[in-house]
Amino acid sequence: MHKSPHHGLSVEFAEHKPYNQGDEFRHIDWKVYGKTERFYIRQYAGETNLRAYLLLDISHSMDFRYHADWSKLRYGIHLAAALIHLLHRQRDAFGLITFDEEIQTRYPARSTAHHQQLLYGELEKLLASESERSDHPRRSASADVFHQLADSIEKRSMVIVLSDLFENVNEQSELISGLKHLRKNRHEVLLLNLLEHQSERLFDFPDGPVRFEDMETGAEVEVSPAQLRAVYRERMEEHLGRLRSACSEYSIDLEEVDTRQPFEKTLLSWLVKRKRIR
């Protein structure tokens, strides 16, 4: 459960503060006055309801899997469902947004059981259609979506992004700009970067000739992984390094998720980390 950064009047005592002219007499702690002969006001920390939006990337690069049992999309769907469950249990409002080149579905942030089932239904439809997504490949345009949402989400919210963040290399600066825009509008941004580490970070493929197909454009190229592995890893680390640096600069919580790991283990380690840093 999260606490409000604001002090209010609830059941949980937080601290005392000296009485100032204009403070209400009814909040004076008379026991403290009896000991110190000074007036102090009791302050309380109030729990607050959170508004959270889950942004799920459904572009075709999310369909990829090689070593893992689940595609990045299937992994992200399960993570989203688990987060919705947790948010509902702590009485917070939660919304769901799916996107590729543009926003495909958008559900507002609400906290009801009916809304929870509605979002589960949307995630179920995505799972059911996973095997039929080969037609009409859709590219990712995360930066455009982030800019659009930064301006359209009116109240300060938590924005949880579930994506592989694969954009054109030349557009990474735009991706970072979109994340910065969300932070500038005072939204808390949590970034779950979904990758199959063994293949997508380490380039662990057979050393003979391998034909690769771009899942978002259909372009094909045949290469020998052994000849490219060192360069690929270097370029991938540069890409991730720039992302880590930007997230650190703009106070964005970045979690690099390996889709070969059980998703409940990923979720638990992330929640433990967040509890530790708060």
mmCIF file of N, CA and C in Angstrom, residues 146-205:
data_model
loop_
_atom_site.group_PDB
_atom_site.id
_atom_site.type_symbol
_atom_site.label_atom_id
_atom_site.label_comp_id
_atom_site.label_asym_id
_atom_site.label_seq_id
_atom_site.Cartn_x
_atom_site.Cartn_y
_atom_site.Cartn_z
ATOM 1 N N PHE A 146 3.475 8.056 -26.459
ATOM 2 C CA PHE A 146 3.829 8.671 -25.174
ATOM 3 C C PHE A 146 3.521 10.170 -25.185
ATOM 4 N N HIS A 147 3.846 10.841 -26.286
ATOM 5 C CA HIS A 147 3.545 12.271 -26.383
ATOM 6 C C HIS A 147 2.041 12.512 -26.301
ATOM 7 N N GLN A 148 1.272 11.691 -27.004
ATOM 8 C CA GLN A 148 -0.177 11.855 -27.014
ATOM 9 C C GLN A 148 -0.772 11.654 -25.628
ATOM 10 N N LEU A 149 -0.303 10.621 -24.931
ATOM 11 C CA LEU A 149 -0.849 10.325 -23.616
ATOM 12 C C LEU A 149 -0.416 11.353 -22.576
ATOM 13 N N ALA A 150 0.797 11.861 -22.709
ATOM 14 C CA ALA A 150 1.279 12.864 -21.756
ATOM 15 C C ALA A 150 0.348 14.069 -21.727
ATOM 16 N N ASP A 151 -0.222 14.410 -22.868
ATOM 17 C CA ASP A 151 -1.115 15.570 -22.946
ATOM 18 C C ASP A 151 -2.567 15.225 -22.629
ATOM 19 N N SER A 152 -2.942 13.956 -22.780
ATOM 20 C CA SER A 152 -4.362 13.610 -22.637
ATOM 21 C C SER A 152 -4.717 13.036 -21.272
ATOM 22 N N ILE A 153 -3.732 12.529 -20.523
ATOM 23 C CA ILE A 153 -4.011 12.057 -19.163
ATOM 24 C C ILE A 153 -3.994 13.277 -18.256
ATOM 25 N N GLU A 154 -5.166 13.689 -17.817
ATOM 26 C CA GLU A 154 -5.289 14.977 -17.142
ATOM 27 C C GLU A 154 -4.739 14.959 -15.716
ATOM 28 N N LYS A 155 -5.084 13.939 -14.943
ATOM 29 C CA LYS A 155 -4.656 13.901 -13.546
ATOM 30 C C LYS A 155 -3.327 13.157 -13.420
ATOM 31 N N ARG A 156 -2.560 13.561 -12.438
ATOM 32 C CA ARG A 156 -1.280 12.907 -12.192
ATOM 33 C C ARG A 156 -1.500 11.420 -11.959
ATOM 34 N N SER A 157 -0.762 10.583 -12.671
ATOM 35 C CA SER A 157 -1.004 9.143 -12.638
ATOM 36 C C SER A 157 0.317 8.381 -12.668
ATOM 37 N N MET A 158 0.200 7.081 -12.392
ATOM 38 C CA MET A 158 1.309 6.164 -12.614
ATOM 39 C C MET A 158 1.123 5.536 -13.992
ATOM 40 N N VAL A 159 2.150 5.623 -14.827
ATOM 41 C CA VAL A 159 2.092 5.065 -16.174
ATOM 42 C C VAL A 159 3.065 3.885 -16.237
ATOM 43 N N ILE A 160 2.532 2.693 -16.443
ATOM 44 C CA ILE A 160 3.339 1.473 -16.475
ATOM 45 C C ILE A 160 3.424 1.000 -17.923
ATOM 46 N N VAL A 161 4.614 1.034 -18.500
ATOM 47 C CA VAL A 161 4.823 0.678 -19.905
ATOM 48 C C VAL A 161 5.374 -0.741 -19.994
ATOM 49 N N LEU A 162 4.708 -1.601 -20.764
ATOM 50 C CA LEU A 162 5.175 -2.962 -21.009
ATOM 51 C C LEU A 162 5.485 -3.078 -22.497
ATOM 52 N N SER A 163 6.775 -3.078 -22.831
ATOM 53 C CA SER A 163 7.176 -2.994 -24.234
ATOM 54 C C SER A 163 8.608 -3.484 -24.406
ATOM 55 N N ASP A 164 8.942 -3.918 -25.633
ATOM 56 C CA ASP A 164 10.341 -4.226 -25.933
ATOM 57 C C ASP A 164 11.107 -2.962 -26.334
ATOM 58 N N LEU A 165 10.374 -1.885 -26.547
ATOM 59 C CA LEU A 165 10.973 -0.579 -26.890
ATOM 60 C C LEU A 165 11.833 -0.650 -28.145
ATOM 61 N N PHE A 166 11.475 -1.515 -29.066
ATOM 62 C CA PHE A 166 12.198 -1.598 -30.333
ATOM 63 C C PHE A 166 11.625 -0.576 -31.313
ATOM 64 N N GLU A 167 12.383 0.459 -31.532
ATOM 65 C CA GLU A 167 12.043 1.489 -32.499
ATOM 66 C C GLU A 167 13.186 1.559 -33.511
ATOM 67 N N ASN A 168 12.983 2.291 -34.565
ATOM 68 C CA ASN A 168 14.094 2.560 -35.466
ATOM 69 C C ASN A 168 15.237 3.179 -34.666
ATOM 70 N N VAL A 169 16.467 2.715 -34.923
ATOM 71 C CA VAL A 169 17.620 3.193 -34.164
ATOM 72 C C VAL A 169 17.706 4.708 -34.177
ATOM 73 N N ASN A 170 17.405 5.309 -35.326
ATOM 74 C CA ASN A 170 17.500 6.766 -35.449
ATOM 75 C C ASN A 170 16.409 7.499 -34.680
ATOM 76 N N GLU A 171 15.412 6.748 -34.165
ATOM 77 C CA GLU A 171 14.300 7.384 -33.471
ATOM 78 C C GLU A 171 14.366 7.189 -31.964
ATOM 79 N N GLN A 172 15.494 6.669 -31.458
ATOM 80 C CA GLN A 172 15.578 6.455 -30.015
ATOM 81 C C GLN A 172 15.481 7.767 -29.242
ATOM 82 N N SER A 173 16.016 8.834 -29.797
ATOM 83 C CA SER A 173 15.931 10.128 -29.126
ATOM 84 C C SER A 173 14.483 10.569 -28.986
ATOM 85 N N GLU A 174 13.648 10.243 -29.999
ATOM 86 C CA GLU A 174 12.230 10.572 -29.913
ATOM 87 C C GLU A 174 11.538 9.740 -28.833
ATOM 88 N N LEU A 175 11.944 8.476 -28.720
ATOM 89 C CA LEU A 175 11.399 7.608 -27.678
ATOM 90 C C LEU A 175 11.701 8.206 -26.302
ATOM 91 N N ILE A 176 12.933 8.610 -26.091
ATOM 92 C CA ILE A 176 13.331 9.218 -24.817
ATOM 93 C C ILE A 176 12.589 10.529 -24.588
ATOM 94 N N SER A 177 12.385 11.291 -25.663
ATOM 95 C CA SER A 177 11.634 12.537 -25.551
ATOM 96 C C SER A 177 10.202 12.284 -25.088
ATOM 97 N N GLY A 178 9.591 11.204 -25.594
ATOM 98 C CA GLY A 178 8.231 10.861 -25.183
ATOM 99 C C GLY A 178 8.158 10.500 -23.711
ATOM 100 N N LEU A 179 9.149 9.742 -23.233
ATOM 101 C CA LEU A 179 9.194 9.388 -21.812
ATOM 102 C C LEU A 179 9.396 10.641 -20.956
ATOM 103 N N LYS A 180 10.261 11.525 -21.431
ATOM 104 C CA LYS A 180 10.517 12.775 -20.717
ATOM 105 C C LYS A 180 9.244 13.613 -20.633
ATOM 106 N N HIS A 181 8.450 13.608 -21.701
ATOM 107 C CA HIS A 181 7.196 14.368 -21.732
ATOM 108 C C HIS A 181 6.241 13.866 -20.647
ATOM 109 N N LEU A 182 6.173 12.544 -20.472
ATOM 110 C CA LEU A 182 5.325 11.991 -19.416
ATOM 111 C C LEU A 182 5.779 12.471 -18.045
ATOM 112 N N ARG A 183 7.095 12.489 -17.830
ATOM 113 C CA ARG A 183 7.615 12.931 -16.529
ATOM 114 C C ARG A 183 7.399 14.436 -16.336
ATOM 115 N N LYS A 184 7.557 15.188 -17.419
ATOM 116 C CA LYS A 184 7.371 16.640 -17.325
ATOM 117 C C LYS A 184 5.963 16.966 -16.871
ATOM 118 N N ASN A 185 4.997 16.137 -17.264
ATOM 119 C CA ASN A 185 3.607 16.349 -16.855
ATOM 120 C C ASN A 185 3.298 15.687 -15.514
ATOM 121 N N ARG A 186 4.356 15.361 -14.778
ATOM 122 C CA ARG A 186 4.293 14.916 -13.392
ATOM 123 C C ARG A 186 3.728 13.508 -13.217
ATOM 124 N N HIS A 187 3.726 12.701 -14.290
ATOM 125 C CA HIS A 187 3.315 11.305 -14.150
ATOM 126 C C HIS A 187 4.506 10.473 -13.682
ATOM 127 N N GLU A 188 4.231 9.504 -12.824
ATOM 128 C CA GLU A 188 5.274 8.543 -12.455
ATOM 129 C C GLU A 188 5.331 7.496 -13.562
ATOM 130 N N VAL A 189 6.532 7.206 -14.066
ATOM 131 C CA VAL A 189 6.683 6.285 -15.192
ATOM 132 C C VAL A 189 7.468 5.048 -14.740
ATOM 133 N N LEU A 190 6.871 3.888 -14.945
ATOM 134 C CA LEU A 190 7.506 2.609 -14.666
ATOM 135 C C LEU A 190 7.658 1.877 -15.985
ATOM 136 N N LEU A 191 8.864 1.519 -16.320
ATOM 137 C CA LEU A 191 9.165 0.969 -17.637
ATOM 138 C C LEU A 191 9.608 -0.487 -17.493
ATOM 139 N N LEU A 192 8.778 -1.413 -17.986
ATOM 140 C CA LEU A 192 9.123 -2.831 -17.994
ATOM 141 C C LEU A 192 9.554 -3.185 -19.410
ATOM 142 N N ASN A 193 10.870 -3.263 -19.601
ATOM 143 C CA ASN A 193 11.449 -3.506 -20.924
ATOM 144 C C ASN A 193 11.543 -5.009 -21.168
ATOM 145 N N LEU A 194 10.624 -5.537 -21.977
ATOM 146 C CA LEU A 194 10.511 -6.982 -22.181
ATOM 147 C C LEU A 194 11.397 -7.437 -23.336
ATOM 148 N N LEU A 195 12.374 -8.271 -23.027
ATOM 149 C CA LEU A 195 13.267 -8.831 -24.049
ATOM 150 C C LEU A 195 13.565 -10.284 -23.715
ATOM 151 N N GLU A 196 13.746 -11.088 -24.742
ATOM 152 C CA GLU A 196 14.273 -12.436 -24.545
ATOM 153 C C GLU A 196 15.797 -12.309 -24.544
ATOM 154 N N HIS A 197 16.394 -12.275 -23.382
ATOM 155 C CA HIS A 197 17.800 -11.898 -23.254
ATOM 156 C C HIS A 197 18.749 -12.804 -24.035
ATOM 157 N N GLN A 198 18.491 -14.115 -24.020
ATOM 158 C CA GLN A 198 19.420 -15.038 -24.655
ATOM 159 C C GLN A 198 19.567 -14.775 -26.150
ATOM 160 N N SER A 199 18.481 -14.431 -26.799
ATOM 161 C CA SER A 199 18.537 -14.172 -28.239
ATOM 162 C C SER A 199 18.689 -12.695 -28.556
ATOM 163 N N GLU A 200 17.882 -11.852 -27.913
ATOM 164 C CA GLU A 200 17.829 -10.443 -28.305
ATOM 165 C C GLU A 200 18.941 -9.600 -27.683
ATOM 166 N N ARG A 201 19.523 -10.051 -26.598
ATOM 167 C CA ARG A 201 20.652 -9.321 -26.016
ATOM 168 C C ARG A 201 21.983 -10.002 -26.310
ATOM 169 N N LEU A 202 21.996 -11.346 -26.246
ATOM 170 C CA LEU A 202 23.251 -12.086 -26.429
ATOM 171 C C LEU A 202 23.420 -12.614 -27.845
ATOM 172 N N PHE A 203 22.379 -12.535 -28.656
ATOM 173 C CA PHE A 203 22.423 -13.009 -30.046
ATOM 174 C C PHE A 203 22.841 -14.476 -30.111
ATOM 175 N N ASP A 204 22.214 -15.271 -29.260
ATOM 176 C CA ASP A 204 22.538 -16.694 -29.153
ATOM 177 C C ASP A 204 21.707 -17.479 -30.168
ATOM 178 N N PHE A 205 22.265 -17.594 -31.386
ATOM 179 C CA PHE A 205 21.659 -18.374 -32.458
ATOM 180 C C PHE A 205 22.708 -19.334 -33.018
#
